[in-house]
PDB file of N, CA and C in Angstrom:
ATOM      1  N   UNK A   1       7.457 -46.589  -8.951  1.00 40.00           N
ATOM      2  CA  UNK A   1       7.270 -47.673  -7.790  1.00 40.00           C
ATOM      3  C   UNK A   1       6.742 -48.152  -9.385  1.00 40.00           C
ATOM      4  N   UNK A   2       5.945 -49.760  -9.101  1.00 45.00           N
ATOM      5  CA  UNK A   2       5.974 -50.637 -10.537  1.00 45.00           C
ATOM      6  C   UNK A   2       5.478 -51.610  -8.920  1.00 45.00           C
ATOM      7  N   UNK A   3       4.049 -52.502  -9.133  1.00 50.00           N
ATOM      8  CA  UNK A   3       3.694 -53.440  -8.666  1.00 50.00           C
ATOM      9  C   UNK A   3       3.364 -53.942  -9.403  1.00 50.00           C
ATOM     10  N   UNK A   4       3.234 -55.353  -9.255  1.00 50.00           N
ATOM     11  CA  UNK A   4       2.828 -56.751  -9.493  1.00 50.00           C
ATOM     12  C   UNK A   4       2.857 -57.611  -8.773  1.00 50.00           C
ATOM     13  N   UNK A   5       1.176 -58.143  -9.251  1.00 51.00           N
ATOM     14  CA  UNK A   5       0.054 -58.626  -9.312  1.00 51.00           C
ATOM     15  C   UNK A   5       0.229 -60.375  -9.601  1.00 51.00           C
ATOM     16  N   UNK A   6      -0.114 -61.077  -9.967  1.00 53.00           N
ATOM     17  CA  UNK A   6       0.065 -61.737  -9.815  1.00 53.00           C
ATOM     18  C   UNK A   6      -1.059 -63.100 -10.188  1.00 53.00           C
ATOM     19  N   UNK A   7      -1.963 -62.929 -11.206  1.00 56.00           N
ATOM     20  CA  UNK A   7      -3.868 -63.096 -11.862  1.00 56.00           C
ATOM     21  C   UNK A   7      -3.832 -64.582 -11.129  1.00 56.00           C
ATOM     22  N   UNK A   8      -5.433 -65.286 -11.072  1.00 52.00           N
ATOM     23  CA  UNK A   8      -5.022 -66.678 -11.201  1.00 52.00           C
ATOM     24  C   UNK A   8      -6.743 -65.896 -11.920  1.00 52.00           C
ATOM     25  N   UNK A   9      -7.026 -67.553 -12.639  1.00 49.00           N
ATOM     26  CA  UNK A   9      -7.810 -68.262 -12.802  1.00 49.00           C
ATOM     27  C   UNK A   9      -8.276 -69.499 -11.903  1.00 49.00           C
ATOM     28  N   UNK A  10      -8.991 -69.435 -10.860  1.00 42.00           N
ATOM     29  CA  UNK A  10      -9.091 -70.458 -10.054  1.00 42.00           C
ATOM     30  C   UNK A  10      -9.714 -72.049 -10.329  1.00 42.00           C
ATOM     31  N   UNK A  11      -9.194 -72.843 -10.040  1.00 35.00           N
ATOM     32  CA  UNK A  11      -9.190 -73.960 -10.649  1.00 35.00           C
ATOM     33  C   UNK A  11     -11.396 -74.502  -9.690  1.00 35.00           C
ATOM     34  N   UNK A  12     -10.828 -74.571  -9.210  1.00 32.00           N
ATOM     35  CA  UNK A  12     -12.264 -75.361  -7.586  1.00 32.00           C
ATOM     36  C   UNK A  12     -13.093 -73.810  -8.146  1.00 32.00           C
ATOM     37  N   UNK A  13     -13.119 -72.952  -7.952  1.00 36.00           N
ATOM     38  CA  UNK A  13     -14.269 -71.076  -8.047  1.00 36.00           C
ATOM     39  C   UNK A  13     -14.016 -70.947  -9.315  1.00 36.00           C
ATOM     40  N   UNK A  14     -13.383 -70.502  -9.699  1.00 40.00           N
ATOM     41  CA  UNK A  14     -13.459 -69.590 -10.692  1.00 40.00           C
ATOM     42  C   UNK A  14     -14.020 -70.287 -11.659  1.00 40.00           C
ATOM     43  N   UNK A  15     -15.182 -69.594 -12.287  1.00 45.00           N
ATOM     44  CA  UNK A  15     -16.011 -70.065 -13.651  1.00 45.00           C
ATOM     45  C   UNK A  15     -16.204 -68.575 -15.121  1.00 45.00           C
ATOM     46  N   UNK A  16     -16.431 -69.130 -16.487  1.00 47.00           N
ATOM     47  CA  UNK A  16     -16.443 -69.110 -16.972  1.00 47.00           C
ATOM     48  C   UNK A  16     -18.156 -68.648 -17.492  1.00 47.00           C
ATOM     49  N   UNK A  17     -18.445 -67.602 -17.869  1.00 50.00           N
ATOM     50  CA  UNK A  17     -20.180 -68.288 -18.320  1.00 50.00           C
ATOM     51  C   UNK A  17     -20.373 -67.437 -18.967  1.00 50.00           C
ATOM     52  N   UNK A  18     -21.717 -67.301 -19.869  1.00 50.00           N
ATOM     53  CA  UNK A  18     -21.622 -66.517 -21.256  1.00 50.00           C
ATOM     54  C   UNK A  18     -22.849 -65.502 -20.439  1.00 50.00           C
ATOM     55  N   UNK A  19     -23.001 -64.489 -21.043  1.00 50.00           N
ATOM     56  CA  UNK A  19     -23.883 -63.146 -20.881  1.00 50.00           C
ATOM     57  C   UNK A  19     -25.421 -63.278 -21.955  1.00 50.00           C
ATOM     58  N   UNK A  20     -25.755 -63.375 -21.765  1.00 50.00           N
ATOM     59  CA  UNK A  20     -27.124 -63.385 -22.676  1.00 50.00           C
ATOM     60  C   UNK A  20     -26.710 -62.172 -23.941  1.00 50.00           C
ATOM     61  N   UNK A  21     -25.984 -62.018 -24.630  1.00 60.00           N
ATOM     62  CA  UNK A  21     -25.671 -61.915 -25.727  1.00 60.00           C
ATOM     63  C   UNK A  21     -25.241 -62.283 -26.182  1.00 60.00           C
ATOM     64  N   UNK A  22     -23.993 -63.643 -25.285  1.00 64.00           N
ATOM     65  CA  UNK A  22     -22.694 -64.618 -25.997  1.00 64.00           C
ATOM     66  C   UNK A  22     -21.570 -63.492 -25.541  1.00 64.00           C
ATOM     67  N   UNK A  23     -21.297 -62.528 -24.499  1.00 76.00           N
ATOM     68  CA  UNK A  23     -20.018 -62.381 -23.913  1.00 76.00           C
ATOM     69  C   UNK A  23     -19.694 -63.028 -22.913  1.00 76.00           C
ATOM     70  N   UNK A  24     -18.092 -63.694 -23.578  1.00 87.00           N
ATOM     71  CA  UNK A  24     -17.657 -64.484 -21.754  1.00 87.00           C
ATOM     72  C   UNK A  24     -17.512 -63.389 -20.847  1.00 87.00           C
ATOM     73  N   UNK A  25     -17.537 -64.308 -19.317  1.00 90.00           N
ATOM     74  CA  UNK A  25     -17.290 -63.926 -18.343  1.00 90.00           C
ATOM     75  C   UNK A  25     -16.048 -64.914 -18.135  1.00 90.00           C
ATOM     76  N   UNK A  26     -14.493 -63.838 -16.955  1.00 89.00           N
ATOM     77  CA  UNK A  26     -13.814 -64.827 -16.638  1.00 89.00           C
ATOM     78  C   UNK A  26     -14.023 -64.188 -14.948  1.00 89.00           C
ATOM     79  N   UNK A  27     -14.195 -65.267 -13.766  1.00 89.00           N
ATOM     80  CA  UNK A  27     -12.945 -64.340 -12.472  1.00 89.00           C
ATOM     81  C   UNK A  27     -12.274 -65.326 -12.498  1.00 89.00           C
ATOM     82  N   UNK A  28     -11.264 -63.311 -12.059  1.00 89.00           N
ATOM     83  CA  UNK A  28     -10.113 -62.847 -11.561  1.00 89.00           C
ATOM     84  C   UNK A  28     -10.407 -62.929 -10.022  1.00 89.00           C
ATOM     85  N   UNK A  29      -9.140 -63.035  -9.359  1.00 86.00           N
ATOM     86  CA  UNK A  29      -8.715 -62.826  -8.181  1.00 86.00           C
ATOM     87  C   UNK A  29      -7.283 -61.840  -7.983  1.00 86.00           C
ATOM     88  N   UNK A  30      -7.170 -61.980  -7.740  1.00 88.00           N
ATOM     89  CA  UNK A  30      -5.739 -60.798  -7.063  1.00 88.00           C
ATOM     90  C   UNK A  30      -4.995 -59.889  -6.420  1.00 88.00           C
ATOM     91  N   UNK A  31      -3.806 -60.686  -5.719  1.00 87.00           N
ATOM     92  CA  UNK A  31      -2.800 -60.496  -4.466  1.00 87.00           C
ATOM     93  C   UNK A  31      -1.938 -59.355  -5.040  1.00 87.00           C
ATOM     94  N   UNK A  32      -2.175 -58.618  -4.502  1.00 87.00           N
ATOM     95  CA  UNK A  32      -1.072 -57.015  -3.812  1.00 87.00           C
ATOM     96  C   UNK A  32       0.179 -57.751  -3.312  1.00 87.00           C
ATOM     97  N   UNK A  33       0.529 -56.553  -2.790  1.00 84.00           N
ATOM     98  CA  UNK A  33       2.056 -56.601  -3.128  1.00 84.00           C
ATOM     99  C   UNK A  33       2.431 -57.234  -1.293  1.00 84.00           C
ATOM    100  N   UNK A  34       1.456 -57.284  -0.171  1.00 87.00           N
ATOM    101  CA  UNK A  34       1.142 -57.649   0.969  1.00 87.00           C
ATOM    102  C   UNK A  34       0.977 -58.691   1.100  1.00 87.00           C
ATOM    103  N   UNK A  35       0.442 -59.909   0.393  1.00 88.00           N
ATOM    104  CA  UNK A  35      -0.538 -60.730   0.491  1.00 88.00           C
ATOM    105  C   UNK A  35      -2.029 -60.951   0.430  1.00 88.00           C
ATOM    106  N   UNK A  36      -2.674 -59.448   0.843  1.00 87.00           N
ATOM    107  CA  UNK A  36      -3.608 -59.286   0.191  1.00 87.00           C
ATOM    108  C   UNK A  36      -3.999 -59.629  -1.094  1.00 87.00           C
ATOM    109  N   UNK A  37      -5.542 -60.194  -1.237  1.00 88.00           N
ATOM    110  CA  UNK A  37      -6.307 -60.383  -1.773  1.00 88.00           C
ATOM    111  C   UNK A  37      -7.599 -58.986  -2.575  1.00 88.00           C
ATOM    112  N   UNK A  38      -7.157 -58.759  -3.602  1.00 88.00           N
ATOM    113  CA  UNK A  38      -8.723 -57.435  -3.842  1.00 88.00           C
ATOM    114  C   UNK A  38      -8.953 -57.660  -5.254  1.00 88.00           C
ATOM    115  N   UNK A  39     -10.448 -57.047  -5.089  1.00 84.00           N
ATOM    116  CA  UNK A  39     -11.528 -56.861  -7.217  1.00 84.00           C
ATOM    117  C   UNK A  39     -10.836 -58.452  -7.088  1.00 84.00           C
ATOM    118  N   UNK A  40     -11.310 -59.553  -6.353  1.00 85.00           N
ATOM    119  CA  UNK A  40     -12.095 -60.416  -6.597  1.00 85.00           C
ATOM    120  C   UNK A  40     -13.467 -61.124  -7.027  1.00 85.00           C
ATOM    121  N   UNK A  41     -13.472 -60.682  -8.008  1.00 90.00           N
ATOM    122  CA  UNK A  41     -14.641 -60.216  -9.956  1.00 90.00           C
ATOM    123  C   UNK A  41     -14.099 -60.744 -11.079  1.00 90.00           C
ATOM    124  N   UNK A  42     -15.496 -60.536 -10.945  1.00 91.00           N
ATOM    125  CA  UNK A  42     -16.118 -61.647 -13.244  1.00 91.00           C
ATOM    126  C   UNK A  42     -15.679 -61.111 -14.029  1.00 91.00           C
ATOM    127  N   UNK A  43     -14.388 -60.526 -14.514  1.00 92.00           N
ATOM    128  CA  UNK A  43     -14.373 -59.745 -15.818  1.00 92.00           C
ATOM    129  C   UNK A  43     -14.869 -60.334 -17.158  1.00 92.00           C
ATOM    130  N   UNK A  44     -15.247 -59.010 -17.961  1.00 93.00           N
ATOM    131  CA  UNK A  44     -15.969 -59.541 -19.269  1.00 93.00           C
ATOM    132  C   UNK A  44     -14.280 -59.725 -19.660  1.00 93.00           C
ATOM    133  N   UNK A  45     -14.872 -60.799 -20.823  1.00 92.00           N
ATOM    134  CA  UNK A  45     -12.721 -61.713 -21.440  1.00 92.00           C
ATOM    135  C   UNK A  45     -12.993 -60.197 -22.578  1.00 92.00           C
ATOM    136  N   UNK A  46     -14.163 -59.182 -23.213  1.00 95.00           N
ATOM    137  CA  UNK A  46     -13.797 -58.507 -24.411  1.00 95.00           C
ATOM    138  C   UNK A  46     -12.845 -57.129 -23.548  1.00 95.00           C
ATOM    139  N   UNK A  47     -12.187 -57.289 -22.056  1.00 95.00           N
ATOM    140  CA  UNK A  47     -11.856 -56.015 -21.278  1.00 95.00           C
ATOM    141  C   UNK A  47     -10.950 -55.880 -21.798  1.00 95.00           C
ATOM    142  N   UNK A  48     -10.156 -54.371 -21.541  1.00 97.00           N
ATOM    143  CA  UNK A  48      -8.569 -54.287 -21.902  1.00 97.00           C
ATOM    144  C   UNK A  48      -7.736 -54.591 -20.698  1.00 97.00           C
ATOM    145  N   UNK A  49      -6.817 -54.735 -20.538  1.00 96.00           N
ATOM    146  CA  UNK A  49      -5.194 -55.069 -19.790  1.00 96.00           C
ATOM    147  C   UNK A  49      -5.924 -53.571 -18.929  1.00 96.00           C
ATOM    148  N   UNK A  50      -5.984 -52.252 -19.663  1.00 97.00           N
ATOM    149  CA  UNK A  50      -5.371 -51.058 -19.313  1.00 97.00           C
ATOM    150  C   UNK A  50      -6.659 -50.880 -17.815  1.00 97.00           C
ATOM    151  N   UNK A  51      -8.219 -51.007 -18.971  1.00 97.00           N
ATOM    152  CA  UNK A  51      -9.053 -51.144 -17.591  1.00 97.00           C
ATOM    153  C   UNK A  51      -9.026 -51.920 -16.803  1.00 97.00           C
ATOM    154  N   UNK A  52      -9.123 -53.441 -17.018  1.00 95.00           N
ATOM    155  CA  UNK A  52      -9.208 -53.936 -15.690  1.00 95.00           C
ATOM    156  C   UNK A  52      -7.548 -53.127 -14.555  1.00 95.00           C
ATOM    157  N   UNK A  53      -6.542 -52.608 -15.547  1.00 95.00           N
ATOM    158  CA  UNK A  53      -5.759 -51.690 -14.011  1.00 95.00           C
ATOM    159  C   UNK A  53      -6.558 -50.627 -13.205  1.00 95.00           C
ATOM    160  N   UNK A  54      -7.760 -50.196 -13.791  1.00 96.00           N
ATOM    161  CA  UNK A  54      -8.258 -48.337 -13.912  1.00 96.00           C
ATOM    162  C   UNK A  54      -9.232 -49.227 -12.503  1.00 96.00           C
ATOM    163  N   UNK A  55      -9.645 -50.678 -12.694  1.00 93.00           N
ATOM    164  CA  UNK A  55     -10.434 -50.726 -11.704  1.00 93.00           C
ATOM    165  C   UNK A  55      -9.651 -51.565 -10.536  1.00 93.00           C
ATOM    166  N   UNK A  56      -8.862 -52.488 -10.515  1.00 93.00           N
ATOM    167  CA  UNK A  56      -8.177 -52.710  -9.483  1.00 93.00           C
ATOM    168  C   UNK A  56      -7.979 -51.053  -8.070  1.00 93.00           C
ATOM    169  N   UNK A  57      -7.415 -50.597  -9.648  1.00 93.00           N
ATOM    170  CA  UNK A  57      -7.118 -48.717  -8.563  1.00 93.00           C
ATOM    171  C   UNK A  57      -8.077 -48.778  -7.823  1.00 93.00           C
ATOM    172  N   UNK A  58      -9.382 -48.768  -8.935  1.00 92.00           N
ATOM    173  CA  UNK A  58     -10.534 -48.063  -7.686  1.00 92.00           C
ATOM    174  C   UNK A  58     -10.298 -48.002  -6.046  1.00 92.00           C
ATOM    175  N   UNK A  59     -10.610 -50.151  -6.722  1.00 89.00           N
ATOM    176  CA  UNK A  59     -10.590 -50.806  -5.624  1.00 89.00           C
ATOM    177  C   UNK A  59      -9.610 -50.582  -3.995  1.00 89.00           C
ATOM    178  N   UNK A  60      -8.514 -50.425  -4.656  1.00 91.00           N
ATOM    179  CA  UNK A  60      -7.072 -50.364  -4.349  1.00 91.00           C
ATOM    180  C   UNK A  60      -7.592 -50.467  -2.235  1.00 91.00           C
ATOM    181  N   UNK A  61      -7.108 -51.415  -1.705  1.00 90.00           N
ATOM    182  CA  UNK A  61      -7.533 -51.227  -0.301  1.00 90.00           C
ATOM    183  C   UNK A  61      -7.385 -49.756   0.781  1.00 90.00           C
ATOM    184  N   UNK A  62      -7.614 -48.694   1.694  1.00 89.00           N
ATOM    185  CA  UNK A  62      -7.887 -47.919   1.910  1.00 89.00           C
ATOM    186  C   UNK A  62      -6.553 -47.788   3.174  1.00 89.00           C
ATOM    187  N   UNK A  63      -6.100 -47.202   2.758  1.00 88.00           N
ATOM    188  CA  UNK A  63      -4.225 -46.959   4.733  1.00 88.00           C
ATOM    189  C   UNK A  63      -3.427 -47.868   4.373  1.00 88.00           C
ATOM    190  N   UNK A  64      -3.370 -48.727   3.201  1.00 89.00           N
ATOM    191  CA  UNK A  64      -2.551 -48.382   2.278  1.00 89.00           C
ATOM    192  C   UNK A  64      -1.057 -48.129   2.403  1.00 89.00           C
ATOM    193  N   UNK A  65       0.198 -47.942   2.458  1.00 87.00           N
ATOM    194  CA  UNK A  65       1.211 -46.922   2.328  1.00 87.00           C
ATOM    195  C   UNK A  65       1.470 -46.505   1.097  1.00 87.00           C
ATOM    196  N   UNK A  66       0.699 -47.992   0.143  1.00 88.00           N
ATOM    197  CA  UNK A  66       2.380 -48.022  -1.174  1.00 88.00           C
ATOM    198  C   UNK A  66       1.383 -47.951  -1.792  1.00 88.00           C
ATOM    199  N   UNK A  67       0.312 -47.174  -2.516  1.00 90.00           N
ATOM    200  CA  UNK A  67      -1.164 -47.024  -2.964  1.00 90.00           C
ATOM    201  C   UNK A  67       0.074 -46.662  -5.050  1.00 90.00           C
ATOM    202  N   UNK A  68      -0.606 -46.977  -5.904  1.00 92.00           N
ATOM    203  CA  UNK A  68      -0.455 -46.947  -7.547  1.00 92.00           C
ATOM    204  C   UNK A  68      -1.707 -45.546  -7.923  1.00 92.00           C
ATOM    205  N   UNK A  69      -1.067 -45.059  -8.422  1.00 92.00           N
ATOM    206  CA  UNK A  69      -1.302 -43.179  -8.580  1.00 92.00           C
ATOM    207  C   UNK A  69      -2.059 -43.860 -10.027  1.00 92.00           C
ATOM    208  N   UNK A  70      -1.185 -44.817 -11.233  1.00 95.00           N
ATOM    209  CA  UNK A  70      -1.688 -44.800 -12.309  1.00 95.00           C
ATOM    210  C   UNK A  70      -1.790 -46.067 -12.958  1.00 95.00           C
ATOM    211  N   UNK A  71      -2.076 -46.353 -13.853  1.00 96.00           N
ATOM    212  CA  UNK A  71      -2.511 -48.098 -14.424  1.00 96.00           C
ATOM    213  C   UNK A  71      -0.670 -48.553 -15.329  1.00 96.00           C
ATOM    214  N   UNK A  72       0.643 -46.848 -14.658  1.00 95.00           N
ATOM    215  CA  UNK A  72       1.758 -47.313 -15.819  1.00 95.00           C
ATOM    216  C   UNK A  72       2.581 -48.489 -14.488  1.00 95.00           C
ATOM    217  N   UNK A  73       1.135 -48.254 -13.170  1.00 94.00           N
ATOM    218  CA  UNK A  73       2.514 -47.833 -11.647  1.00 94.00           C
ATOM    219  C   UNK A  73       1.712 -49.562 -11.747  1.00 94.00           C
ATOM    220  N   UNK A  74       1.274 -50.010 -12.458  1.00 92.00           N
ATOM    221  CA  UNK A  74       0.859 -51.390 -12.103  1.00 92.00           C
ATOM    222  C   UNK A  74       1.699 -52.204 -13.578  1.00 92.00           C
ATOM    223  N   UNK A  75       1.554 -53.588 -12.237  1.00 92.00           N
ATOM    224  CA  UNK A  75       1.504 -54.181 -14.297  1.00 92.00           C
ATOM    225  C   UNK A  75       0.973 -55.827 -13.269  1.00 92.00           C
ATOM    226  N   UNK A  76       0.090 -56.393 -13.935  1.00 92.00           N
ATOM    227  CA  UNK A  76      -0.250 -57.420 -14.088  1.00 92.00           C
ATOM    228  C   UNK A  76      -0.001 -58.616 -15.021  1.00 92.00           C
ATOM    229  N   UNK A  77       1.067 -59.743 -13.633  1.00 89.00           N
ATOM    230  CA  UNK A  77       1.582 -60.771 -14.230  1.00 89.00           C
ATOM    231  C   UNK A  77       1.017 -62.311 -14.681  1.00 89.00           C
ATOM    232  N   UNK A  78       0.170 -62.710 -15.935  1.00 86.00           N
ATOM    233  CA  UNK A  78      -0.154 -64.243 -15.468  1.00 86.00           C
ATOM    234  C   UNK A  78       0.211 -65.111 -16.200  1.00 86.00           C
ATOM    235  N   UNK A  79       0.728 -65.411 -15.772  1.00 83.00           N
ATOM    236  CA  UNK A  79       1.258 -67.073 -16.106  1.00 83.00           C
ATOM    237  C   UNK A  79       2.752 -67.510 -17.110  1.00 83.00           C
ATOM    238  N   UNK A  80       3.960 -66.105 -15.179  1.00 86.00           N
ATOM    239  CA  UNK A  80       4.854 -66.105 -16.080  1.00 86.00           C
ATOM    240  C   UNK A  80       4.915 -64.644 -16.134  1.00 86.00           C
ATOM    241  N   UNK A  81       3.841 -64.220 -17.804  1.00 89.00           N
ATOM    242  CA  UNK A  81       3.547 -63.530 -18.989  1.00 89.00           C
ATOM    243  C   UNK A  81       3.545 -61.761 -18.164  1.00 89.00           C
ATOM    244  N   UNK A  82       4.045 -60.561 -18.485  1.00 93.00           N
ATOM    245  CA  UNK A  82       3.383 -59.092 -18.078  1.00 93.00           C
ATOM    246  C   UNK A  82       2.424 -58.634 -19.382  1.00 93.00           C
ATOM    247  N   UNK A  83       1.142 -58.613 -19.033  1.00 94.00           N
ATOM    248  CA  UNK A  83      -0.354 -58.313 -19.527  1.00 94.00           C
ATOM    249  C   UNK A  83       0.509 -57.205 -20.320  1.00 94.00           C
ATOM    250  N   UNK A  84       0.236 -57.166 -21.815  1.00 96.00           N
ATOM    251  CA  UNK A  84      -0.003 -55.391 -22.206  1.00 96.00           C
ATOM    252  C   UNK A  84      -1.497 -55.504 -21.661  1.00 96.00           C
ATOM    253  N   UNK A  85      -1.518 -53.380 -22.078  1.00 97.00           N
ATOM    254  CA  UNK A  85      -2.688 -52.834 -21.065  1.00 97.00           C
ATOM    255  C   UNK A  85      -3.595 -52.630 -22.781  1.00 97.00           C
ATOM    256  N   UNK A  86      -2.693 -52.938 -24.301  1.00 97.00           N
ATOM    257  CA  UNK A  86      -3.777 -52.504 -25.099  1.00 97.00           C
ATOM    258  C   UNK A  86      -4.128 -53.916 -25.690  1.00 97.00           C
ATOM    259  N   UNK A  87      -3.975 -55.083 -24.538  1.00 96.00           N
ATOM    260  CA  UNK A  87      -4.632 -56.368 -25.358  1.00 96.00           C
ATOM    261  C   UNK A  87      -6.205 -56.498 -24.774  1.00 96.00           C
ATOM    262  N   UNK A  88      -6.737 -57.429 -24.299  1.00 95.00           N
ATOM    263  CA  UNK A  88      -8.275 -57.893 -24.057  1.00 95.00           C
ATOM    264  C   UNK A  88      -7.479 -58.774 -22.917  1.00 95.00           C
ATOM    265  N   UNK A  89      -8.405 -59.079 -21.892  1.00 92.00           N
ATOM    266  CA  UNK A  89      -7.981 -60.201 -21.253  1.00 92.00           C
ATOM    267  C   UNK A  89      -8.268 -61.628 -22.597  1.00 92.00           C
ATOM    268  N   UNK A  90      -8.842 -61.594 -22.975  1.00 91.00           N
ATOM    269  CA  UNK A  90      -8.530 -62.790 -24.177  1.00 91.00           C
ATOM    270  C   UNK A  90      -7.487 -63.389 -24.914  1.00 91.00           C
ATOM    271  N   UNK A  91      -7.627 -60.935 -25.543  1.00 91.00           N
ATOM    272  CA  UNK A  91      -6.059 -62.103 -25.890  1.00 91.00           C
ATOM    273  C   UNK A  91      -4.993 -61.599 -25.085  1.00 91.00           C
ATOM    274  N   UNK A  92      -5.167 -61.948 -24.122  1.00 87.00           N
ATOM    275  CA  UNK A  92      -4.267 -62.707 -23.480  1.00 87.00           C
ATOM    276  C   UNK A  92      -3.218 -63.367 -22.638  1.00 87.00           C
ATOM    277  N   UNK A  93      -4.847 -64.689 -22.814  1.00 81.00           N
ATOM    278  CA  UNK A  93      -5.329 -65.878 -23.807  1.00 81.00           C
ATOM    279  C   UNK A  93      -5.037 -66.177 -21.822  1.00 81.00           C
ATOM    280  N   UNK A  94      -6.241 -65.494 -21.019  1.00 74.00           N
ATOM    281  CA  UNK A  94      -6.380 -65.661 -20.016  1.00 74.00           C
ATOM    282  C   UNK A  94      -7.257 -66.588 -19.990  1.00 74.00           C
ATOM    283  N   UNK A  95      -7.824 -67.841 -19.742  1.00 63.00           N
ATOM    284  CA  UNK A  95      -8.729 -68.958 -18.754  1.00 63.00           C
ATOM    285  C   UNK A  95      -9.352 -69.207 -17.689  1.00 63.00           C
ATOM    286  N   UNK A  96     -10.192 -70.103 -16.994  1.00 54.00           N
ATOM    287  CA  UNK A  96     -10.130 -70.707 -16.329  1.00 54.00           C
ATOM    288  C   UNK A  96      -9.264 -71.814 -16.205  1.00 54.00           C
ATOM    289  N   UNK A  97      -8.731 -72.372 -15.324  1.00 50.00           N
ATOM    290  CA  UNK A  97      -8.211 -73.243 -14.913  1.00 50.00           C
ATOM    291  C   UNK A  97      -7.303 -72.950 -15.221  1.00 50.00           C
ATOM    292  N   UNK A  98      -6.804 -71.926 -15.926  1.00 46.00           N
ATOM    293  CA  UNK A  98      -5.111 -71.082 -15.826  1.00 46.00           C
ATOM    294  C   UNK A  98      -4.070 -70.858 -14.179  1.00 46.00           C
ATOM    295  N   UNK A  99      -3.391 -71.286 -14.193  1.00 38.00           N
ATOM    296  CA  UNK A  99      -3.136 -71.039 -12.115  1.00 38.00           C
ATOM    297  C   UNK A  99      -1.652 -70.343 -12.864  1.00 38.00           C
TER     298      UNK A  99
END
């Protein structure tokens, strides 16, 4: 079973910030199959898609009838593209203002 997520880097409330060491942060939100938003937060641009999927699974709402068991059960889709597990958010060209 595969779950499709639409990722959004929102224009109004999303921000990119820079940490002291120069690491760029991207604010993202995720909408699951039933319209519920989960895992809204700020993520490092250097984070891989597979690591992000692990965090989403960890924050998956309790009590859902359908729950992903591994990163292979999830597909993250941004701007019509399925993101590859081995790429970073920066490699995937996720930037603020993309919808």
